[in-house]
Protein backbone atom coordinates (compact mmCIF):
# COMPACT_ATOMS: atom_id res chain seq x y z
CA UNK A 1 0.00 0.00 0.00
CA UNK A 2 0.90 3.67 0.03
CA UNK A 3 3.12 4.97 2.82
CA UNK A 4 5.16 7.97 3.91
CA UNK A 5 8.41 8.08 5.90
CA UNK A 6 9.73 11.33 7.31
CA UNK A 7 12.44 12.58 9.68
CA UNK A 8 11.60 11.03 13.00
CA UNK A 9 10.94 12.75 16.30
CA UNK A 10 12.18 16.22 17.00
CA UNK A 11 14.39 18.66 15.12
CA UNK A 12 15.92 21.65 16.93
CA UNK A 13 17.20 24.59 14.89
CA UNK A 14 18.45 28.01 15.91
CA UNK A 15 16.54 30.99 14.60
CA UNK A 16 17.71 32.22 11.17
CA UNK A 17 19.35 28.86 10.36
CA UNK A 18 18.26 26.60 7.54
CA UNK A 19 15.96 23.60 7.88
CA UNK A 20 15.33 20.39 6.02
CA UNK A 21 12.80 17.75 7.02
CA UNK A 22 13.12 14.63 4.90
CA UNK A 23 10.13 12.85 3.40
CA UNK A 24 10.09 9.83 1.14
CA UNK A 25 7.06 7.96 -0.09
CA UNK A 26 5.95 4.66 -1.53
CA UNK A 27 2.92 4.74 -3.81
CA UNK A 28 1.41 1.63 -5.34
CA UNK A 29 -1.77 3.26 -6.65
CA UNK A 30 -2.17 3.94 -10.35
CA UNK A 31 -0.16 6.90 -11.63
CA UNK A 32 1.60 8.88 -8.98
CA UNK A 33 0.30 10.52 -5.84
CA UNK A 34 -0.41 14.09 -4.87
CA UNK A 35 1.95 15.23 -2.14
CA UNK A 36 1.26 17.50 0.80
CA UNK A 37 2.85 19.06 3.85
CA UNK A 38 0.48 19.74 6.73
CA UNK A 39 1.41 21.61 9.91
CA UNK A 40 0.00 21.75 13.44
CA UNK A 41 0.93 24.88 15.34
CA UNK A 42 0.58 24.78 19.15
CA UNK A 43 -3.07 24.98 20.13
CA UNK A 44 -4.34 24.78 16.57
CA UNK A 45 -5.77 22.14 14.26
CA UNK A 46 -3.84 20.51 11.45
CA UNK A 47 -3.70 22.76 8.40
CA UNK A 48 -2.35 22.55 4.89
CA UNK A 49 1.06 24.16 4.40
CA UNK A 50 1.67 23.32 0.74
CA UNK A 51 0.84 20.76 -1.91
CA UNK A 52 2.27 19.64 -5.26
CA UNK A 53 0.42 17.46 -7.72
CA UNK A 54 2.88 17.36 -10.63
CA UNK A 55 6.24 15.60 -10.57
CA UNK A 56 9.16 18.00 -10.90
CA UNK A 57 7.19 20.96 -9.58
CA UNK A 58 7.95 22.92 -6.43
CA UNK A 59 5.42 24.13 -3.91
CA UNK A 60 6.03 27.00 -1.53
CA UNK A 61 4.29 28.75 1.33
CA UNK A 62 5.38 30.93 4.26
CA UNK A 63 9.01 30.62 3.14
CA UNK A 64 8.88 26.81 3.05
CA UNK A 65 9.52 24.87 -0.17
CA UNK A 66 9.20 21.27 -1.25
CA UNK A 67 9.96 19.72 -4.64
CA UNK A 68 8.19 16.63 -5.95
CA UNK A 69 11.03 14.30 -6.96
CA UNK A 70 9.49 11.30 -8.67
CA UNK A 71 12.82 9.56 -9.34
CA UNK A 72 13.89 9.71 -5.71
CA UNK A 73 10.28 9.40 -4.45
CA UNK A 74 11.01 12.32 -2.15
CA UNK A 75 9.28 15.50 -1.05
CA UNK A 76 11.65 17.14 1.43
CA UNK A 77 10.57 20.31 3.22
CA UNK A 78 13.11 23.13 3.33
CA UNK A 79 13.36 26.64 4.63
CA UNK A 80 16.38 28.92 4.28
CA UNK A 81 15.89 30.84 7.52
CA UNK A 82 13.53 29.62 10.24
CA UNK A 83 11.73 31.81 12.75
CA UNK A 84 10.57 31.02 16.25
CA UNK A 85 6.97 31.11 14.99
CA UNK A 86 7.75 28.09 12.77
CA UNK A 87 7.86 25.86 15.84
CA UNK A 88 5.21 23.23 15.15
CA UNK A 89 4.69 19.62 14.12
CA UNK A 90 5.04 18.98 10.37
CA UNK A 91 3.42 16.06 8.56
CA UNK A 92 4.22 14.83 5.07
CA UNK A 93 1.27 13.17 3.35
CA UNK A 94 0.16 11.71 0.06
CA UNK A 95 -3.29 11.21 -1.36
CA UNK A 96 -4.31 7.80 -2.58
CA UNK A 97 -5.43 8.11 -6.19
CA UNK A 98 -6.82 4.61 -5.95
CA UNK A 99 -9.55 5.69 -3.58
CA UNK A 100 -12.76 7.42 -4.58
CA UNK A 101 -12.31 10.44 -2.34
CA UNK A 102 -8.54 10.34 -2.06
CA UNK A 103 -7.72 9.26 1.48
CA UNK A 104 -4.54 10.77 2.91
CA UNK A 105 -1.59 8.73 4.15
CA UNK A 106 0.42 10.64 6.75
CA UNK A 107 3.97 10.36 7.99
CA UNK A 108 4.57 10.15 11.73
CA UNK A 109 5.19 13.88 12.06
CA UNK A 110 8.34 15.85 12.86
CA UNK A 111 8.35 18.31 15.72
CA UNK A 112 10.34 21.43 14.89
CA UNK A 113 11.66 23.50 17.77
CA UNK A 114 13.22 26.82 16.84
CA UNK A 115 15.50 28.30 19.47
CA UNK A 116 15.68 32.09 19.61
CA UNK B 1 -10.37 30.95 8.30
CA UNK B 2 -12.85 28.09 8.21
CA UNK B 3 -12.84 25.95 11.32
CA UNK B 4 -13.84 22.43 12.19
CA UNK B 5 -14.94 22.09 15.80
CA UNK B 6 -14.72 18.88 17.78
CA UNK B 7 -16.58 18.33 21.00
CA UNK B 8 -15.44 17.36 23.58
CA UNK B 9 -11.67 17.73 23.50
CA UNK B 10 -11.20 14.83 25.89
CA UNK B 11 -13.52 12.00 26.80
CA UNK B 12 -12.94 9.28 29.37
CA UNK B 13 -15.10 6.20 29.21
CA UNK B 14 -15.25 2.69 30.65
CA UNK B 15 -14.57 -0.23 28.34
CA UNK B 16 -17.77 -1.64 26.89
CA UNK B 17 -19.70 1.60 27.02
CA UNK B 18 -20.86 3.57 24.01
CA UNK B 19 -19.26 6.84 23.01
CA UNK B 20 -20.20 9.44 20.41
CA UNK B 21 -17.62 11.90 19.13
CA UNK B 22 -19.05 15.07 17.65
CA UNK B 23 -17.71 17.14 14.81
CA UNK B 24 -19.06 20.43 13.54
CA UNK B 25 -17.59 20.71 10.02
CA UNK B 26 -17.12 23.83 7.91
CA UNK B 27 -20.62 24.93 6.98
CA UNK B 28 -20.61 24.50 3.18
CA UNK B 29 -18.40 21.43 3.04
CA UNK B 30 -19.66 18.23 1.52
CA UNK B 31 -17.02 15.61 2.33
CA UNK B 32 -16.26 14.40 5.82
CA UNK B 33 -13.50 12.27 7.27
CA UNK B 34 -12.36 10.65 10.49
CA UNK B 35 -8.72 9.88 11.22
CA UNK B 36 -7.30 8.07 14.25
CA UNK B 37 -3.93 8.64 15.90
CA UNK B 38 -2.71 6.31 18.62
CA UNK B 39 -0.07 7.89 20.87
CA UNK B 40 3.33 7.76 19.20
CA UNK B 41 1.96 6.46 15.91
CA UNK B 42 0.91 7.91 12.58
CA UNK B 43 -2.47 9.43 11.95
CA UNK B 44 -4.48 6.87 9.99
CA UNK B 45 -7.56 7.10 7.85
CA UNK B 46 -10.75 5.58 9.26
CA UNK B 47 -13.61 6.58 6.99
CA UNK B 48 -14.93 9.14 4.55
CA UNK B 49 -18.53 10.17 4.10
CA UNK B 50 -20.41 11.95 1.34
CA UNK B 51 -24.06 12.50 0.53
CA UNK B 52 -25.21 10.61 3.59
CA UNK B 53 -23.16 7.53 2.86
CA UNK B 54 -19.87 5.94 3.85
CA UNK B 55 -17.79 6.00 0.68
CA UNK B 56 -14.68 4.25 1.93
CA UNK B 57 -13.46 2.78 5.18
CA UNK B 58 -10.19 1.28 6.31
CA UNK B 59 -9.61 -1.95 8.19
CA UNK B 60 -9.40 0.17 11.36
CA UNK B 61 -13.10 1.02 10.97
CA UNK B 62 -14.41 -1.96 12.93
CA UNK B 63 -17.98 -3.20 13.00
CA UNK B 64 -18.39 -1.41 16.31
CA UNK B 65 -17.88 1.94 14.56
CA UNK B 66 -20.55 3.95 12.78
CA UNK B 67 -20.82 7.44 11.34
CA UNK B 68 -23.70 9.67 10.44
CA UNK B 69 -24.66 13.27 9.83
CA UNK B 70 -28.37 13.55 10.50
CA UNK B 71 -30.07 16.57 8.94
CA UNK B 72 -26.82 18.35 8.19
CA UNK B 73 -25.93 18.74 11.84
CA UNK B 74 -22.91 17.25 13.58
CA UNK B 75 -20.90 14.58 11.81
CA UNK B 76 -20.58 11.89 14.46
CA UNK B 77 -18.43 8.85 15.09
CA UNK B 78 -20.06 6.31 17.39
CA UNK B 79 -18.23 3.39 18.95
CA UNK B 80 -20.38 0.72 20.56
CA UNK B 81 -19.06 -1.04 22.51
CA UNK B 82 -15.68 0.55 23.17
CA UNK B 83 -12.49 -1.48 23.63
CA UNK B 84 -9.15 -0.58 25.21
CA UNK B 85 -7.49 -0.34 21.79
CA UNK B 86 -9.91 2.43 20.84
CA UNK B 87 -7.95 4.83 23.05
CA UNK B 88 -6.53 7.43 20.67
CA UNK B 89 -7.01 10.95 19.37
CA UNK B 90 -9.72 11.10 16.74
CA UNK B 91 -9.52 13.86 14.16
CA UNK B 92 -12.45 15.02 12.10
CA UNK B 93 -11.89 16.74 8.77
CA UNK B 94 -14.03 18.23 6.05
CA UNK B 95 -13.54 19.52 2.54
CA UNK B 96 -15.62 21.25 -0.07
CA UNK B 97 -14.45 18.87 -2.77
CA UNK B 98 -12.94 15.43 -2.24
CA UNK B 99 -9.19 15.13 -1.71
CA UNK B 100 -8.86 13.34 -5.04
CA UNK B 101 -9.48 16.75 -6.59
CA UNK B 102 -6.54 18.07 -4.62
CA UNK B 103 -8.71 20.13 -2.35
CA UNK B 104 -7.35 20.75 1.12
CA UNK B 105 -8.79 19.15 4.20
CA UNK B 106 -9.70 21.28 7.20
CA UNK B 107 -9.06 19.44 10.44
CA UNK B 108 -10.44 19.83 13.93
CA UNK B 109 -8.24 19.88 17.03
CA UNK B 110 -9.09 16.28 17.79
CA UNK B 111 -10.91 14.46 20.58
CA UNK B 112 -8.74 12.42 22.88
CA UNK B 113 -10.60 9.25 23.83
CA UNK B 114 -9.40 7.35 26.88
CA UNK B 115 -10.98 3.93 27.37
CA UNK B 116 -10.40 2.54 30.85
XYZ file of N, CA, C and O in Angstrom, chain B residues 1 9-10 12-13 18-21 31 36-37 46-47 59 68 71-72 78 86-87 91 95 99 101-102 105 113:
112
model
N -10.000 31.864 9.381
C -10.372 30.954 8.299
C -11.418 29.966 8.758
O -11.833 29.959 9.919
N -13.087 17.871 23.832
C -11.667 17.734 23.501
C -11.081 16.475 24.129
O -10.100 15.926 23.627
N -11.674 16.032 25.218
C -11.205 14.833 25.891
C -12.407 14.101 26.470
O -13.274 14.718 27.080
N -13.380 10.469 28.644
C -12.938 9.279 29.367
C -14.144 8.374 29.536
O -15.210 8.830 29.967
N -13.956 7.085 29.202
C -15.100 6.196 29.208
C -14.658 4.799 29.636
O -13.505 4.414 29.439
N -20.745 2.902 25.299
C -20.861 3.567 24.006
C -20.322 4.982 24.125
O -20.455 5.626 25.169
N -19.711 5.445 23.037
C -19.260 6.837 23.006
C -19.588 7.444 21.642
O -19.560 6.735 20.626
N -19.946 8.704 21.656
C -20.197 9.438 20.409
C -19.293 10.653 20.374
O -19.308 11.470 21.304
N -18.500 10.745 19.334
C -17.621 11.898 19.135
C -18.289 12.822 18.125
O -18.738 12.371 17.064
N -17.745 16.865 2.111
C -17.023 15.611 2.328
C -16.482 15.605 3.750
O -15.934 16.606 4.210
N -7.627 8.529 12.892
C -7.305 8.065 14.248
C -5.797 8.098 14.444
O -5.043 7.660 13.559
N -5.363 8.633 15.583
C -3.933 8.639 15.898
C -3.716 8.080 17.295
O -4.071 8.712 18.298
N -9.704 6.504 8.818
C -10.746 5.580 9.256
C -11.844 5.456 8.198
O -12.180 4.356 7.758
N -12.411 6.613 7.819
C -13.614 6.577 6.990
C -13.817 7.923 6.309
O -13.377 8.955 6.824
N -9.453 -0.780 7.328
C -9.608 -1.953 8.192
C -9.690 -1.555 9.659
O -10.090 -2.351 10.507
N -22.519 9.102 11.048
C -23.703 9.671 10.442
C -23.662 11.182 10.552
O -22.898 11.746 11.337
N -29.493 15.245 9.212
C -30.068 16.568 8.936
C -29.025 17.666 8.850
O -29.292 18.800 9.242
N -27.845 17.336 8.371
C -26.823 18.353 8.190
C -26.289 18.946 9.463
O -25.717 20.037 9.444
N -19.576 7.042 16.230
C -20.063 6.308 17.395
C -19.290 5.001 17.493
O -19.077 4.308 16.471
N -9.295 1.252 21.468
C -9.907 2.435 20.839
C -9.351 3.729 21.422
O -9.647 4.823 20.904
N -8.564 3.634 22.471
C -7.950 4.832 23.052
C -7.012 5.469 22.030
O -6.078 4.828 21.532
N -9.472 12.591 14.867
C -9.524 13.864 14.163
C -10.619 13.814 13.106
O -10.677 12.896 12.291
N -14.009 18.809 3.726
C -13.544 19.523 2.541
C -14.735 19.825 1.650
O -15.760 19.135 1.687
N -10.642 14.976 -1.662
C -9.192 15.127 -1.713
C -8.651 14.710 -3.075
O -7.644 15.202 -3.526
N -9.544 15.548 -5.753
C -9.483 16.746 -6.590
C -8.479 17.737 -6.052
O -8.498 18.906 -6.430
N -7.628 17.273 -5.166
C -6.538 18.074 -4.618
C -6.998 19.193 -3.698
O -6.222 20.079 -3.361
N -7.938 19.534 3.086
C -8.786 19.149 4.197
C -8.631 20.167 5.309
O -7.549 20.663 5.559
N -9.729 10.244 23.191
C -10.599 9.249 23.825
C -9.752 8.326 24.689
O -8.796 7.708 24.191
